[in-house]
CSV table of C-alpha atoms in Angstrom, one decimal:
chain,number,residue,atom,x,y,z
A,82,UNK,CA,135.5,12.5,160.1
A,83,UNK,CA,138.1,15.4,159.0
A,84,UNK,CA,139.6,14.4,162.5
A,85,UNK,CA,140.0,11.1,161.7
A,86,UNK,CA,141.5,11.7,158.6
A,87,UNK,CA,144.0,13.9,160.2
A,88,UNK,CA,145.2,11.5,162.4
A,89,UNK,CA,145.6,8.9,159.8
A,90,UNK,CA,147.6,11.6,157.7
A,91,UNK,CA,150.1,12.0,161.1
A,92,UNK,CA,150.6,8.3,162.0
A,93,UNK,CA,151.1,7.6,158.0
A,94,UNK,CA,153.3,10.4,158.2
A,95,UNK,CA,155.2,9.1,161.3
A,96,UNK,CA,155.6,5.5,160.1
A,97,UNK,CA,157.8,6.8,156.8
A,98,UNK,CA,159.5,8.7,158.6
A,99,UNK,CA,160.3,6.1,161.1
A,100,UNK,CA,161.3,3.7,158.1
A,101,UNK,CA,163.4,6.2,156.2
A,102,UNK,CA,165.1,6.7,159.6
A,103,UNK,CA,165.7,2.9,159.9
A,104,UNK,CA,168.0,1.2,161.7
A,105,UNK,CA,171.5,2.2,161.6
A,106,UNK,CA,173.3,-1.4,161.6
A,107,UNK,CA,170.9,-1.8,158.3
A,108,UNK,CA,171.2,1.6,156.7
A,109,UNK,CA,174.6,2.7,157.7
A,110,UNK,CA,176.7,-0.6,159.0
A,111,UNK,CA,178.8,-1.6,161.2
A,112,UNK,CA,181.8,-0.8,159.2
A,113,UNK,CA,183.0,2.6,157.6
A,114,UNK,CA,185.9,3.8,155.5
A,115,UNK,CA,188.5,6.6,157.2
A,116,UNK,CA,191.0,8.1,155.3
A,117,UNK,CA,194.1,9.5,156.4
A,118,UNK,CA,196.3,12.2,154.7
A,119,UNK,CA,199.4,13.5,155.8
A,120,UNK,CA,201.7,16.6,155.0
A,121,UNK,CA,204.0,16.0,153.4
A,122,UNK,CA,202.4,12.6,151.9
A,123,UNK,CA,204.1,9.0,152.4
A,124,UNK,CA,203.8,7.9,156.2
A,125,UNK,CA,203.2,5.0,157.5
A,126,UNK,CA,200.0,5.4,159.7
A,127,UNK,CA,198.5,2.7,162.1
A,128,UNK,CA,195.3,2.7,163.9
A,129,UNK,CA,194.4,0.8,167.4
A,130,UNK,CA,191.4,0.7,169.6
A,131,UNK,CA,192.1,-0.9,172.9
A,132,UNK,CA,195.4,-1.7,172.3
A,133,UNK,CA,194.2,-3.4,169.5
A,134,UNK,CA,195.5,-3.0,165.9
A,135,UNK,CA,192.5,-2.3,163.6
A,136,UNK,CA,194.5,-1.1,160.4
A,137,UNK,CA,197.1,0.5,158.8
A,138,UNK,CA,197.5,3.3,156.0
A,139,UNK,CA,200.7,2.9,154.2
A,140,UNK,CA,201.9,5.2,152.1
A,141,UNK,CA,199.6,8.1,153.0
A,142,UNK,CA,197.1,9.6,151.6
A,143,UNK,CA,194.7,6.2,151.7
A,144,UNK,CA,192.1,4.7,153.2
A,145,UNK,CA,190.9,1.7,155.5
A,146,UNK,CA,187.8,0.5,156.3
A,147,UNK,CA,187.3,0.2,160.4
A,148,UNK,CA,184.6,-1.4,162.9
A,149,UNK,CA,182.5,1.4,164.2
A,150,UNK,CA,182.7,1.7,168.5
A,151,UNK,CA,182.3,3.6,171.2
A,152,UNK,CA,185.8,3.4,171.6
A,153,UNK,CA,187.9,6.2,170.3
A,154,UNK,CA,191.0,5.4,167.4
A,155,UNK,CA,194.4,6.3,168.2
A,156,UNK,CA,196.4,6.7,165.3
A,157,UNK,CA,200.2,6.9,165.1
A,158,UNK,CA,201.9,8.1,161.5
A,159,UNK,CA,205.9,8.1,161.4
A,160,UNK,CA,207.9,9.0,158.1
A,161,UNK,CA,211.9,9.4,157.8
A,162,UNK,CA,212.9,12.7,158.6
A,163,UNK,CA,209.8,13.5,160.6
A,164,UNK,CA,208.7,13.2,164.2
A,165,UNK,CA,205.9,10.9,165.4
A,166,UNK,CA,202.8,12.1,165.3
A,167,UNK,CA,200.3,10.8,166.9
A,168,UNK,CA,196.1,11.9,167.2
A,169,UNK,CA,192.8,10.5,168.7
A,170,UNK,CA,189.3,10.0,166.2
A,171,UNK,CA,186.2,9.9,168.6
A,172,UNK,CA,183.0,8.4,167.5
A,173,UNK,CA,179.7,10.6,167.7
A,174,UNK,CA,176.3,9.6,168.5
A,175,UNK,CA,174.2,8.6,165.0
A,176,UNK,CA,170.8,10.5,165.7
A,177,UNK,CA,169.3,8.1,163.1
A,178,UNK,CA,169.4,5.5,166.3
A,179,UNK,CA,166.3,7.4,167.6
A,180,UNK,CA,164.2,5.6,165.0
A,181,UNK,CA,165.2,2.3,166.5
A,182,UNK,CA,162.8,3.3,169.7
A,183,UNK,CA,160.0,3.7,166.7
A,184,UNK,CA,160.9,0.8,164.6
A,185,UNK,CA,162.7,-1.9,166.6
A,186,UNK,CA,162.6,-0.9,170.3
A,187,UNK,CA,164.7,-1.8,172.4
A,188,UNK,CA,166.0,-4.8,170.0
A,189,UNK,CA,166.9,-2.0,167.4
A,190,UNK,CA,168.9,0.3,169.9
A,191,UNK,CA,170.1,-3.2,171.3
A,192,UNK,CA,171.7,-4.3,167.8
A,193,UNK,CA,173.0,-0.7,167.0
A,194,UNK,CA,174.9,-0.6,170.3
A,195,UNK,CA,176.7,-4.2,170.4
A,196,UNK,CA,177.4,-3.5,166.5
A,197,UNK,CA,179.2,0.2,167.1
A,198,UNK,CA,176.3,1.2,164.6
A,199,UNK,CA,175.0,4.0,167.0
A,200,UNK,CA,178.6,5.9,166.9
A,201,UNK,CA,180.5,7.3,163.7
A,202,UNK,CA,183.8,8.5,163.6
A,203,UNK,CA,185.0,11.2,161.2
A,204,UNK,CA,185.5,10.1,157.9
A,205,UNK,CA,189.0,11.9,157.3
A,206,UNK,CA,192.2,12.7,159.1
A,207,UNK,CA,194.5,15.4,158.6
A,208,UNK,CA,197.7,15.4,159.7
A,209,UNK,CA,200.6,17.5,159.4
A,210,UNK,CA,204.3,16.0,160.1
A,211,UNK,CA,206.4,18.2,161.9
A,212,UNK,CA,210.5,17.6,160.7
A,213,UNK,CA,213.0,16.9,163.1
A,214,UNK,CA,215.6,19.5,162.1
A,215,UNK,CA,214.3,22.7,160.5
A,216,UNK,CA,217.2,24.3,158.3
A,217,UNK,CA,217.5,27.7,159.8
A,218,UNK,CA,216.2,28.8,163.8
């Protein structure tokens, strides 16, 4: 009997863990908000997967909200006076995907990976504009 208990005390155990964990199209999106600083403030920033335009800060510091991907972001900020500076965001792996195997299978994982849920990229960006003429060597 105490054995049987203890089993039913694991797999209770496992299952609210496995729905806390969830699925990450449902607890995290699709979608999430970057936000892009420069120094000195005021560029004009622009962010492309594939090619693609997927937003645009403008004037800097702001935020945009982006699809997640696989994919990584290339994003280009340009302000008068300043060189163009240009920088990569890569996604990482969301280990809350695991609980998908758990919860929904393969259908879970399935869902998280045509979505972009399964990936996250940073959620800020630093960067520092370099002038194009210094005033002394």
């Amino acid at each position: 009997m105490y054995q049987h208990a203890k089993g039913v005390i694991a797999l209770t155990a496992l299952i609210a863990v496995s729905l806390v964990s969830g699925c990450a199209t449902v607890t995290r999106g699709a979608s999430q908000t970057l936000t892009v600083q420069t120094a000195p403030e005021g560029a004009a920033c622009t962010l492309e997967r594939s090619g693609k335009v997927i937003g645009a800060v403008n004037p800097t510091p702001g935020s945009v909200k982006v699809g997640k991907g696989r994919k990584d972001i290339a994003v280009s900020c340009e302000k008068t006076g300043y060189l163009k500076s240009n920088d990569n965001l890569s996604p990482t792996f969301q280990a809350m995907t695991a609980g998908n195997i758990l919860i929904g299978g393969l259908i879970g994982v399935a869902v998280d990976a045509a979505s972009g849920a399964m990936n996250q990229y940073p959620s800020a960006l630093d960067v520092t504009m370099i002038p194009e003429r210094f005033t002394s060597e």
